[in-house]
Coordinates of C-alpha atoms in Angstrom, one line a residue:
M25 CA -36.8 49.3 -21.4
T26 CA -33.3 49.5 -20.0
K27 CA -30.9 51.5 -22.2
S28 CA -27.6 50.0 -23.1
K29 CA -24.3 51.5 -21.7
S30 CA -23.6 52.7 -25.3
D31 CA -26.9 54.6 -25.5
Q32 CA -26.4 56.1 -22.0
A33 CA -23.0 57.3 -23.0
L34 CA -24.2 58.8 -26.2
E35 CA -26.9 60.7 -24.4
E36 CA -24.2 62.4 -22.3
Y37 CA -22.4 63.5 -25.4
L38 CA -25.6 64.7 -27.1
K39 CA -26.1 67.1 -24.1
R40 CA -23.0 68.9 -25.3
P41 CA -21.5 69.8 -21.9
W42 CA -18.9 72.0 -23.7
T43 CA -21.4 74.6 -24.8
K44 CA -21.3 76.3 -21.4
W45 CA -17.9 77.6 -22.4
Y46 CA -19.1 79.3 -25.5
R47 CA -19.2 83.1 -25.3
P48 CA -22.7 84.5 -24.2
G49 CA -25.0 84.7 -27.2
T50 CA -23.1 82.0 -29.2
P51 CA -25.7 79.7 -31.0
L52 CA -25.3 76.0 -30.3
D53 CA -25.9 75.2 -34.0
I54 CA -25.1 76.9 -37.3
N55 CA -27.5 77.8 -40.1
V56 CA -25.3 77.2 -43.1
P57 CA -26.0 79.8 -45.8
E58 CA -27.3 78.3 -49.1
T59 CA -24.4 79.7 -51.0
T60 CA -21.1 78.6 -52.5
V61 CA -17.4 79.3 -51.8
I62 CA -17.1 81.4 -55.0
E63 CA -20.2 83.5 -54.3
K64 CA -18.9 84.3 -50.8
V65 CA -15.4 85.1 -52.2
E66 CA -16.6 87.3 -55.0
E67 CA -18.8 89.2 -52.6
S68 CA -15.9 89.7 -50.2
Y69 CA -13.4 90.7 -53.0
K70 CA -15.8 93.3 -54.2
K71 CA -16.5 94.7 -50.7
W72 CA -12.7 94.9 -49.9
A73 CA -11.6 95.8 -53.5
D74 CA -9.1 98.5 -52.5
K75 CA -7.7 96.7 -49.5
V76 CA -4.4 94.8 -49.6
A77 CA -5.2 91.0 -49.8
V78 CA -1.7 89.7 -49.7
V79 CA 1.9 90.8 -49.2
F80 CA 4.4 88.7 -51.1
Y81 CA 8.0 89.6 -50.0
G82 CA 7.2 93.3 -50.0
R83 CA 4.8 93.3 -53.0
K84 CA 1.3 94.3 -52.0
I85 CA -1.6 93.0 -54.1
K86 CA -5.2 94.3 -53.6
F87 CA -8.3 92.2 -53.6
K88 CA -9.5 93.7 -56.9
E89 CA -6.2 92.6 -58.6
L90 CA -6.6 89.0 -57.4
H91 CA -10.3 89.1 -58.4
E92 CA -9.5 90.2 -61.9
A93 CA -6.7 87.7 -62.2
F94 CA -8.8 84.7 -61.1
L95 CA -11.6 85.7 -63.5
R96 CA -9.1 85.8 -66.3
F97 CA -7.7 82.4 -65.3
A98 CA -11.2 80.9 -65.2
T99 CA -11.9 82.2 -68.7
A100 CA -8.6 80.6 -69.9
L101 CA -9.4 77.3 -68.3
H102 CA -12.9 77.3 -69.9
D103 CA -11.3 77.9 -73.3
L104 CA -9.0 75.0 -72.7
G105 CA -12.0 72.7 -72.2
I106 CA -12.2 72.6 -68.4
R107 CA -15.9 72.3 -67.3
K108 CA -17.9 71.9 -64.2
G109 CA -16.9 68.8 -62.2
D110 CA -13.4 68.5 -63.9
V111 CA -10.4 68.3 -61.6
V112 CA -7.4 70.7 -61.9
A113 CA -4.3 70.1 -59.8
I114 CA -2.4 72.9 -58.0
Y115 CA 1.2 72.0 -57.4
L116 CA 2.5 75.3 -55.9
P117 CA 4.0 76.8 -52.7
N118 CA 2.3 79.7 -51.1
C119 CA 2.2 82.5 -53.7
P120 CA -0.4 84.7 -55.4
Q121 CA -0.7 82.2 -58.3
F122 CA -2.0 79.6 -55.8
I123 CA -4.9 81.9 -54.8
I124 CA -5.6 82.9 -58.4
S125 CA -5.6 79.3 -59.6
Y126 CA -7.7 78.0 -56.7
F127 CA -10.5 80.5 -57.2
G128 CA -10.3 80.4 -61.0
I129 CA -10.9 76.7 -60.8
L130 CA -13.8 77.0 -58.4
R131 CA -15.4 79.8 -60.5
L132 CA -16.0 77.3 -63.3
G133 CA -17.6 74.8 -60.9
A134 CA -14.5 72.7 -61.4
I135 CA -12.6 71.0 -58.5
A136 CA -9.2 71.9 -57.1
T137 CA -6.9 69.2 -55.8
T138 CA -3.8 70.5 -54.1
I139 CA -0.4 68.7 -54.2
S140 CA 2.5 69.2 -51.8
P141 CA 5.6 70.7 -53.6
L142 CA 7.6 68.2 -51.6
Y143 CA 6.1 65.2 -53.4
T144 CA 8.1 62.9 -55.6
P145 CA 7.0 62.1 -59.2
R146 CA 5.6 58.8 -58.0
E147 CA 3.4 60.6 -55.4
I148 CA 2.4 63.2 -57.9
A149 CA 1.4 60.6 -60.4
Y150 CA -0.7 58.7 -57.8
Q151 CA -2.7 61.8 -56.9
L152 CA -3.2 62.8 -60.5
R153 CA -4.5 59.3 -61.4
D154 CA -6.7 59.0 -58.3
S155 CA -8.3 62.4 -58.6
G156 CA -8.7 62.2 -62.4
A157 CA -7.1 65.6 -62.9
K158 CA -7.1 67.0 -66.4
A159 CA -4.6 69.8 -65.9
I160 CA -2.0 71.0 -63.5
V161 CA -0.5 74.4 -62.5
C162 CA 3.1 74.1 -61.3
L163 CA 6.3 76.1 -60.9
D164 CA 8.9 76.0 -63.7
L165 CA 11.4 74.8 -61.1
H166 CA 9.2 71.7 -60.4
Y167 CA 8.4 70.9 -64.0
E168 CA 11.0 68.0 -64.1
K169 CA 9.0 66.1 -61.4
V170 CA 5.7 66.8 -63.2
E171 CA 7.2 65.7 -66.5
K172 CA 8.1 62.3 -65.0
A173 CA 4.8 62.1 -63.2
I174 CA 2.7 62.6 -66.4
E175 CA 4.4 59.6 -68.0
E176 CA 2.3 57.5 -65.6
A177 CA -0.7 59.9 -65.3
P178 CA -1.3 61.8 -68.7
L179 CA -2.8 65.3 -68.5
E180 CA -4.5 67.5 -71.1
H181 CA -2.6 70.6 -70.0
V182 CA 0.4 71.7 -67.9
I183 CA 0.4 75.3 -66.9
I184 CA 3.8 76.7 -65.9
T185 CA 4.4 79.7 -63.7
S186 CA 7.4 81.2 -61.9
I187 CA 8.0 82.4 -58.4
E188 CA 9.4 85.6 -60.0
E189 CA 6.2 86.7 -61.5
Y190 CA 4.8 88.3 -58.4
L191 CA 8.0 89.2 -56.6
P192 CA 9.7 92.6 -56.4
S193 CA 12.4 92.7 -59.0
R194 CA 15.2 91.1 -56.8
Q195 CA 17.1 88.3 -58.4
S196 CA 18.9 87.4 -55.2
L197 CA 15.6 86.9 -53.4
T198 CA 14.4 84.7 -56.2
A199 CA 17.5 82.6 -56.0
R200 CA 17.3 82.2 -52.2
L201 CA 13.6 81.3 -52.3
V202 CA 14.1 78.5 -54.8
G203 CA 17.4 77.3 -53.4
K204 CA 19.3 77.5 -56.7
P205 CA 19.9 80.0 -59.5
V206 CA 17.0 80.7 -61.8
T207 CA 17.7 78.9 -65.1
A208 CA 16.3 79.1 -68.6
E209 CA 12.6 78.9 -69.2
V210 CA 10.9 75.6 -69.6
K211 CA 10.6 75.0 -73.4
K212 CA 7.1 75.7 -74.5
E213 CA 5.8 72.8 -76.5
G214 CA 2.8 70.4 -76.8
K215 CA 0.6 70.6 -73.7
L216 CA 2.7 73.3 -72.0
L217 CA 1.2 76.7 -71.4
Y218 CA 2.4 79.7 -69.4
F219 CA 0.3 81.2 -66.6
Q220 CA 1.0 84.8 -67.4
D221 CA 0.3 84.3 -71.1
L222 CA -3.1 83.0 -70.2
L223 CA -3.8 86.0 -67.9
E224 CA -2.7 88.4 -70.6
K225 CA -4.6 86.7 -73.4
Y226 CA -8.0 86.2 -71.8
P227 CA -10.5 88.8 -70.5
P228 CA -12.0 88.6 -66.9
K229 CA -15.3 87.3 -68.3
P230 CA -15.7 83.6 -67.6
P231 CA -19.1 82.0 -68.5
E232 CA -21.7 81.9 -65.8
V233 CA -21.9 78.4 -64.2
K234 CA -24.7 77.1 -62.0
I235 CA -23.0 75.8 -58.8
S236 CA -24.8 74.2 -55.9
P237 CA -23.7 74.2 -52.3
D238 CA -23.6 70.5 -52.4
D239 CA -21.3 70.4 -55.5
V240 CA -17.7 69.3 -54.8
A241 CA -15.3 72.2 -54.4
V242 CA -12.0 70.8 -53.4
L243 CA -10.2 67.5 -53.2
P244 CA -7.4 67.7 -50.7
Y245 CA -5.5 64.5 -49.9
T246 CA -4.8 63.1 -46.4
G247 CA -1.2 63.0 -45.4
G248 CA -1.0 59.3 -45.8
T249 CA 0.3 58.7 -42.3
T250 CA -1.7 55.5 -42.0
G251 CA -1.5 54.3 -45.6
D252 CA -1.8 55.7 -49.1
P253 CA -3.1 59.3 -49.2
K254 CA -6.9 59.5 -49.7
G255 CA -8.9 62.2 -51.4
A256 CA -11.3 63.9 -49.0
V257 CA -14.4 65.0 -51.0
L258 CA -15.2 68.5 -49.6
T259 CA -18.3 70.4 -50.9
H260 CA -18.9 74.1 -51.1
R261 CA -21.3 73.6 -48.1
N262 CA -18.5 72.0 -46.0
I263 CA -16.2 75.0 -46.6
V264 CA -18.9 77.6 -46.1
A265 CA -20.1 75.8 -42.9
L266 CA -16.6 75.9 -41.4
Q267 CA -16.2 79.6 -42.0
E268 CA -19.5 80.3 -40.3
Q269 CA -18.5 78.1 -37.4
M270 CA -15.2 79.8 -36.9
K271 CA -16.7 83.2 -37.2
T272 CA -19.3 82.3 -34.6
M273 CA -16.7 80.9 -32.2
F274 CA -14.3 83.9 -32.5
P275 CA -16.5 87.0 -32.9
D276 CA -13.6 89.3 -31.9
I277 CA -11.8 88.4 -35.2
E278 CA -13.1 91.3 -37.2
D279 CA -13.9 91.4 -40.9
G280 CA -11.6 93.6 -43.0
K281 CA -9.2 94.4 -40.1
E282 CA -7.0 91.4 -39.4
C283 CA -3.5 90.6 -40.7
G284 CA -2.2 87.0 -40.5
I285 CA 1.1 85.2 -41.1
A286 CA 0.6 82.8 -44.0
A287 CA 3.7 80.6 -43.6
L288 CA 1.8 77.3 -43.3
P289 CA 1.3 75.7 -46.7
F290 CA -1.9 76.4 -48.6
Y291 CA -1.8 72.9 -50.2
H292 CA -2.4 71.5 -46.6
I293 CA -6.0 71.8 -45.3
Y294 CA -4.9 73.9 -42.3
G295 CA -3.2 76.6 -44.3
Q296 CA -5.9 76.4 -47.0
S297 CA -9.1 76.6 -44.8
V298 CA -7.9 78.4 -41.7
I299 CA -5.6 81.0 -43.4
M300 CA -6.2 81.4 -47.1
L301 CA -10.0 80.9 -47.1
T302 CA -10.7 82.8 -43.9
G303 CA -8.7 85.8 -45.4
A304 CA -10.7 85.5 -48.6
F305 CA -14.1 85.3 -46.9
R306 CA -13.4 88.0 -44.3
G307 CA -11.2 90.6 -46.0
G308 CA -8.1 89.8 -44.1
T309 CA -4.5 90.5 -45.2
G310 CA -2.1 87.5 -45.5
I311 CA 1.7 87.8 -45.4
L312 CA 2.7 85.0 -47.7
F313 CA 5.9 83.0 -47.5
A314 CA 6.8 80.6 -50.3
K315 CA 9.6 79.2 -48.2
P316 CA 9.2 80.0 -44.5
D317 CA 12.2 81.6 -42.8
L318 CA 12.1 82.3 -39.1
D319 CA 13.9 85.7 -39.3
E320 CA 11.5 86.9 -42.1
I321 CA 8.4 85.7 -40.2
L322 CA 9.5 87.5 -37.1
D323 CA 10.4 90.7 -39.1
A324 CA 6.9 90.5 -40.7
I325 CA 5.2 90.4 -37.3
Q326 CA 6.8 93.8 -36.5
D327 CA 6.5 95.3 -40.0
Y328 CA 2.9 94.6 -40.8
N329 CA 1.0 94.9 -37.5
V330 CA 0.1 91.2 -37.5
T331 CA -2.9 90.3 -35.4
L332 CA -3.2 86.6 -36.0
F333 CA -0.5 84.0 -36.0
Y334 CA -0.9 80.4 -37.2
G335 CA 1.6 77.7 -36.3
V336 CA 2.2 74.0 -35.7
P337 CA 4.1 72.6 -32.7
T338 CA 7.4 72.3 -34.6
L339 CA 7.2 76.0 -35.6
Y340 CA 6.6 77.1 -32.0
K341 CA 9.5 74.9 -30.9
Y342 CA 11.9 76.5 -33.4
L343 CA 10.7 80.0 -32.4
V344 CA 11.2 79.3 -28.7
D345 CA 14.9 78.6 -29.6
H346 CA 15.2 81.7 -31.8
P347 CA 16.9 84.7 -30.1
K348 CA 14.7 87.2 -31.9
T349 CA 11.5 85.7 -30.5
K350 CA 12.0 87.4 -27.1
R351 CA 12.2 90.8 -28.8
I352 CA 8.7 90.6 -30.4
N353 CA 5.7 92.1 -28.6
W354 CA 3.5 89.0 -28.8
K355 CA 0.8 90.6 -26.7
K356 CA -0.2 92.7 -29.7
I357 CA -1.4 89.6 -31.5
K358 CA -5.0 88.5 -30.8
Y359 CA -4.6 84.8 -31.2
L360 CA -1.6 82.4 -31.5
F361 CA -3.3 79.3 -33.1
C362 CA -1.7 75.9 -33.1
G363 CA -2.9 72.7 -34.9
A364 CA -1.9 69.8 -37.1
D365 CA -0.2 68.0 -34.2
T366 CA -0.1 67.9 -30.4
L367 CA 1.7 70.7 -28.6
H368 CA 4.2 69.3 -26.1
E369 CA 3.9 70.7 -22.6
A370 CA 7.6 71.5 -22.5
T371 CA 7.2 73.8 -25.5
R372 CA 4.1 75.4 -24.1
K373 CA 5.7 76.3 -20.8
L374 CA 8.8 77.7 -22.6
W375 CA 6.7 79.8 -24.9
I376 CA 4.8 81.3 -21.9
K377 CA 8.1 82.0 -20.2
F378 CA 9.6 83.8 -23.1
T379 CA 6.5 85.6 -24.5
G380 CA 3.9 85.8 -21.8
R381 CA 1.3 84.4 -24.1
E382 CA -0.7 81.2 -24.3
I383 CA -0.8 79.2 -27.5
H384 CA -4.4 78.5 -28.6
E385 CA -4.5 74.8 -29.5
G386 CA -7.1 73.2 -31.8
Y387 CA -7.8 70.0 -33.6
G388 CA -9.0 69.0 -37.1
L389 CA -8.3 66.8 -40.1
T390 CA -8.4 67.1 -43.8
E391 CA -11.8 65.2 -43.5
T392 CA -13.2 67.9 -41.2
T393 CA -12.3 70.8 -43.6
A394 CA -9.5 71.5 -41.1
V395 CA -11.2 72.2 -37.7
S396 CA -13.6 70.4 -35.4
H397 CA -12.3 71.6 -32.0
T398 CA -10.6 74.6 -30.5
N399 CA -10.0 76.2 -27.1
P400 CA -12.7 78.9 -26.7
P401 CA -11.8 82.5 -26.4
G402 CA -10.8 83.4 -22.9
R403 CA -10.7 79.9 -21.6
N404 CA -7.6 78.1 -22.9
K405 CA -7.1 74.8 -21.1
P406 CA -3.4 73.5 -21.2
G407 CA -3.0 70.1 -22.6
S408 CA -6.4 70.0 -24.3
F409 CA -7.2 70.7 -27.9
G410 CA -10.4 72.3 -26.8
I411 CA -14.1 71.9 -27.4
P412 CA -16.2 71.3 -30.5
L413 CA -17.2 74.2 -32.7
P414 CA -20.8 75.3 -32.7
G415 CA -22.9 72.8 -34.8
T416 CA -20.4 70.0 -34.1
Y417 CA -21.1 66.9 -32.1
A418 CA -18.2 64.9 -30.7
A419 CA -18.1 61.7 -28.8
V420 CA -15.8 58.9 -27.7
A421 CA -16.4 55.4 -29.2
D422 CA -15.1 51.9 -29.1
P423 CA -12.4 51.8 -31.8
E424 CA -13.6 48.3 -32.9
K425 CA -17.4 48.5 -32.5
D426 CA -20.1 51.1 -33.2
E427 CA -20.6 51.7 -29.5
F428 CA -20.1 54.8 -27.4
L429 CA -17.9 54.9 -24.3
P430 CA -18.7 57.0 -21.2
P431 CA -17.0 60.4 -20.7
G432 CA -13.6 60.1 -19.1
E433 CA -12.7 56.8 -20.9
V434 CA -10.2 56.6 -23.7
G435 CA -11.6 55.7 -27.1
E436 CA -11.8 56.8 -30.7
L437 CA -13.0 60.3 -31.4
V438 CA -16.1 60.3 -33.6
L439 CA -17.6 63.5 -35.1
S440 CA -20.8 64.7 -36.7
G441 CA -21.2 68.1 -38.2
P442 CA -21.7 70.2 -41.4
Q443 CA -17.9 70.5 -42.0
I444 CA -17.4 66.7 -42.2
M445 CA -16.4 65.5 -45.7
R446 CA -18.9 63.7 -48.0
E447 CA -16.6 60.7 -48.4
Y448 CA -13.2 59.4 -49.5
L449 CA -12.9 59.4 -53.3
N450 CA -12.9 56.0 -54.9
K451 CA -12.6 54.2 -51.4
P452 CA -15.9 52.4 -50.7
E453 CA -14.3 50.1 -48.2
E454 CA -12.7 52.9 -46.3
N455 CA -16.0 54.8 -46.3
A456 CA -17.8 51.8 -44.8
K457 CA -15.2 51.6 -42.1
C458 CA -15.1 55.3 -41.1
F459 CA -18.8 56.2 -41.2
F460 CA -21.7 54.8 -39.1
E461 CA -25.2 55.9 -38.1
A462 CA -26.5 56.5 -34.6
R463 CA -29.5 58.4 -33.4
G464 CA -30.2 59.5 -37.0
M465 CA -26.8 61.2 -37.2
R466 CA -23.9 60.3 -39.4
W467 CA -20.7 59.8 -37.4
F468 CA -17.1 59.9 -38.7
R469 CA -14.3 57.9 -37.1
T470 CA -11.2 60.0 -36.9
G471 CA -8.7 57.3 -36.1
D472 CA -7.5 59.3 -33.1
M473 CA -7.7 58.0 -29.5
V474 CA -8.9 60.7 -27.1
R475 CA -10.8 61.3 -23.8
M476 CA -13.2 64.0 -22.7
D477 CA -13.1 65.4 -19.2
E478 CA -16.0 66.5 -17.0
E479 CA -16.1 70.0 -18.5
G480 CA -16.4 68.8 -22.1
Y481 CA -12.7 69.5 -23.1
F482 CA -11.0 66.9 -25.2
Y483 CA -7.5 65.5 -24.9
F484 CA -5.4 63.7 -27.5
V485 CA -4.0 60.3 -26.5
E486 CA -2.8 58.6 -29.6
R487 CA -3.3 57.7 -33.3
K488 CA -4.8 54.3 -33.4
K489 CA -2.0 53.3 -35.8
D490 CA 0.6 54.4 -33.3
L491 CA -0.7 52.3 -30.4
I492 CA 2.0 49.9 -29.2
K493 CA 1.2 46.5 -27.8
Y494 CA 3.8 45.2 -25.3
K495 CA 3.0 41.8 -23.8
G496 CA -0.7 42.5 -24.4
L497 CA -0.6 45.9 -22.7
S498 CA -1.4 49.1 -24.5
V499 CA 1.4 51.8 -24.7
Y500 CA 0.6 55.2 -26.1
A501 CA 3.6 56.5 -28.0
H502 CA 2.5 60.1 -27.3
E503 CA 2.7 59.6 -23.5
V504 CA 6.3 58.3 -23.8
E505 CA 7.2 61.1 -26.1
E506 CA 5.8 63.7 -23.7
V507 CA 8.1 62.3 -21.0
L508 CA 11.1 62.4 -23.3
Y509 CA 10.5 66.0 -24.2
Q510 CA 10.7 66.9 -20.6
H511 CA 14.3 65.8 -20.4
P512 CA 16.5 69.0 -20.5
K513 CA 19.0 67.4 -22.9
I514 CA 16.4 66.2 -25.5
K515 CA 15.3 68.5 -28.3
E516 CA 13.0 66.1 -30.2
A517 CA 11.8 62.6 -29.8
A518 CA 9.6 60.0 -31.5
V519 CA 8.4 56.6 -30.3
I520 CA 7.4 53.5 -32.3
G521 CA 6.8 49.8 -31.7
V522 CA 9.3 47.3 -33.2
P523 CA 7.8 43.9 -33.9
D524 CA 9.1 41.2 -31.6
P525 CA 7.9 37.6 -31.5
E526 CA 8.2 37.2 -27.7
V527 CA 6.6 40.5 -26.5
G528 CA 4.6 41.7 -29.5
Q529 CA 6.3 45.0 -29.9
K530 CA 9.4 46.5 -28.2
I531 CA 9.3 50.2 -27.5
K532 CA 11.9 52.2 -29.4
A533 CA 12.7 55.8 -28.8
I534 CA 14.3 58.0 -31.5
V535 CA 16.0 60.9 -29.7
V536 CA 17.5 64.1 -31.0
P537 CA 19.7 65.7 -28.3
H538 CA 20.2 69.4 -28.0
P539 CA 23.3 70.5 -29.9
D540 CA 25.4 70.9 -26.7
Y541 CA 24.6 67.3 -25.7
R542 CA 25.2 65.5 -28.9
G543 CA 27.5 62.5 -28.2
K544 CA 27.1 63.1 -24.5
L545 CA 23.6 61.8 -23.8
T546 CA 23.6 58.0 -23.3
E547 CA 21.0 55.3 -23.8
E548 CA 21.2 54.4 -20.1
E549 CA 20.4 58.0 -19.1
V550 CA 17.3 58.1 -21.3
I551 CA 16.0 54.8 -20.1
K552 CA 16.6 55.8 -16.4
W553 CA 14.7 59.1 -17.0
C554 CA 11.7 57.1 -18.3
E555 CA 11.9 54.4 -15.6
E556 CA 11.4 57.2 -13.0
R557 CA 8.3 58.6 -14.7
L558 CA 6.6 55.7 -16.5
A559 CA 5.3 52.2 -15.6
H560 CA 7.9 49.6 -16.4
Y561 CA 6.1 48.3 -19.5
K562 CA 6.0 51.8 -21.0
V563 CA 9.8 52.3 -20.8
P564 CA 11.7 52.2 -24.1
K565 CA 13.8 49.1 -24.6
I566 CA 15.8 50.6 -27.5
V567 CA 17.1 54.1 -27.9
E568 CA 18.5 55.5 -31.2
F569 CA 20.2 58.9 -31.4
R570 CA 19.7 61.0 -34.6
G571 CA 20.3 64.5 -35.8
E572 CA 16.6 64.9 -36.6
V573 CA 13.4 62.9 -36.6
P574 CA 11.5 62.6 -40.0
K575 CA 8.5 64.9 -40.3
T576 CA 5.6 65.2 -42.7
D577 CA 5.4 68.3 -44.9
V578 CA 3.5 70.3 -42.2
G579 CA 6.1 69.5 -39.4
K580 CA 4.3 66.5 -37.8
V581 CA 6.5 63.6 -36.6
D582 CA 6.3 61.0 -39.4
H583 CA 5.7 57.8 -37.4
K584 CA 4.7 55.9 -40.6
R585 CA 8.1 56.6 -42.1
L586 CA 9.9 55.4 -39.0
R587 CA 7.8 52.2 -38.9
E588 CA 8.5 51.6 -42.6
E589 CA 12.3 51.8 -41.9
I590 CA 11.9 49.0 -39.4
F591 CA 9.4 46.9 -41.5
K592 CA 11.7 47.1 -44.6
L593 CA 14.5 45.7 -42.5
Q594 CA 12.2 42.9 -41.3
G595 CA 10.4 42.4 -44.7
E596 CA 7.0 43.4 -43.4
K597 CA 4.5 46.1 -44.2
A598 CA 3.9 49.2 -42.1

């Protein structure tokens, strides 16, 4: 019987051509331990009890201190009525209270849902309602937003904490971090409780709770770049699996010996899984930043013998332009990781020129517990987000049908692996769209258009939602942006399609000139630059100059917001 083209293509992906780039001795698959996140963390915290777990603006906190604190918090939550399966929201920046709350919640078999501190009351209320949260932990300085949110999404408890509680006693630092003078305490009434009161009142003796690896551990929400944010249901098994995959892929990252910069937010899956959880599982020290500052980050690299650096493309771009970057000895750092968005080639080249180091790019989503691909140790391929982690299958599929496309063709990235979420919460229609079965395997549609080369390396092409149709021809916004970033006078750029009845969509470029060229760079110059480097149908027809392009809370260009600006003007929906 003749096999279909789809079956033939799938067979090529199932051979996993990328595994030849694994380090010798690396297993192709992962035996995920039958354990839970909290069991692994308690084991680690006891093993590294006297080691510094976090440094928070000069204050060093040991693992045993965090361990006792999260046990006390778990005891308090239990007394407040929180039980296994209940959802508790964490609405905090990076700070010790985030870690204490997170593991205190999981210790009871409850579920943590993390909320961006940048969210508005409406966005907070949406996540509280959708997740079914019973309580929230938040900063006193954010309480006004929470107070408005709970008018629409009532909670049983609001637990208030302050950034000051774990800082060295420096009022000026506190004021700078929060951006305004510290005012009076939030009035304690009704459902309001104070974080430190709970830690002082309750002993570190929460009840024993039977937790299964397949129980839900956390409920992070997608960034909402293609619609309303969706809750990704991640189990203890998902999280433990990813940690095993990363440990297997990077054996030279040593337990108990690494120190990483924790500037990326823990409420986002990248900061949460790759930085916070890896440090907790493996005894690493994290240098925490509640409000990232380039000077402080660079000083910390020198002061604390940092061995791991985690960034996003925007952060690397800003660092390239920072004068102090050239004075740092980047060669002392084992890995410079980059994720959450595509690293532009212009930034990569400048980084190598100034530091002599490659940036190690990877790929992942909230739905994949943060990571599915990374460039392997010792073989970084520029322009590629790497190869699948051990135990992960990746393929390229038709974006409209459950059929696979041959290697080399552009299509939608689909994944199968132990770190893939169980489902989207309360979204049966979305789940039906994004999961399908093939060869007895469950595949997840990522929504990203990619291609795989002959060596098994994958390359990002475009988000499906960002694909522009001009006179029936497909234009990838990312390709046009890459050309714009190569212009010496352009600092940042974003490209979207503007609805047009005659051609479908006109290509619009939003351009941020370098400071020296503001008011001097013209629309004609930008269009001519593109005409010399792109097919005529890919060239922007509209150029708008701005002081900045909108970004999501992790520094990714927010194409959805740009589209919404256009659609609001035209009375349509993004």
